[in-house]
Structure formats: structure tokens, C-alpha cells
Coordinates of C-alpha atoms in Angstrom, one line a residue:
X1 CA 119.4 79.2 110.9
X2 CA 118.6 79.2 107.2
X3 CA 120.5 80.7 104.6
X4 CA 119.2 83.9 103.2
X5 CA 118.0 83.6 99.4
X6 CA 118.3 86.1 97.1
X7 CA 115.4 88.4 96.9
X8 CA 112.6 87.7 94.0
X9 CA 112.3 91.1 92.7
X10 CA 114.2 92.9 90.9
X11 CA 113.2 96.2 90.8
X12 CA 111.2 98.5 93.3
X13 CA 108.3 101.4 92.3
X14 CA 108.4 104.5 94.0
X15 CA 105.0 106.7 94.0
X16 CA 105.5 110.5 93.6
X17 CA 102.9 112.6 94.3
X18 CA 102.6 114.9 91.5
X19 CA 103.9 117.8 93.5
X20 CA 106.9 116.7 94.0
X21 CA 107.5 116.7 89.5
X22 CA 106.1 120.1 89.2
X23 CA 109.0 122.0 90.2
X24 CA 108.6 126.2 90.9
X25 CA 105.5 125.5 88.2
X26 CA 102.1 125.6 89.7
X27 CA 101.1 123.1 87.3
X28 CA 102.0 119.9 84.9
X29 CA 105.5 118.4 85.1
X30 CA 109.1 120.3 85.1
X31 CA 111.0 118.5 82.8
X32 CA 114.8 119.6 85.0
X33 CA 112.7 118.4 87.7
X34 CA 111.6 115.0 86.7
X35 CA 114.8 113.9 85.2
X36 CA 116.8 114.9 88.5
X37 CA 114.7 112.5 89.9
X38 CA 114.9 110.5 87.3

């Protein structure tokens, strides 16, 4: 077997649906929300 090399990223990207950042709010972006996420 070969040994394992390190990976060649870095960093990963998550999609959120917008849903998800809008919180009780039937609209735009809840700021608590987001930066929990965050």
C-alpha cells in the first residue's frame, strides 16, 4: 500500500439554502442567525 498524502485543499464550501439564514423572519438574513452559523 501507498502512503496517504496530505489532502490538496485547504478549506471546504458549504451551500445554505437561504432558509436556513433567515431565522423566525419570513424574509432576508437574521443577523443572530448567520453568525451562529457562522
Amino acid at each position: 500500500m501507498s502512503t496517504s498524502a496530505p489532502p490538496s485543499y485547504r478549506r471546504v464550501m458549504l451551500k445554505i439554502s437561504g432558509e436556513a439564514l433567515m431565522g423566525d423572519q419570513g424574509f432576508g438574513l437574521h443577523p443572530p442567525t448567520v453568525q451562529r452559523i457562522a
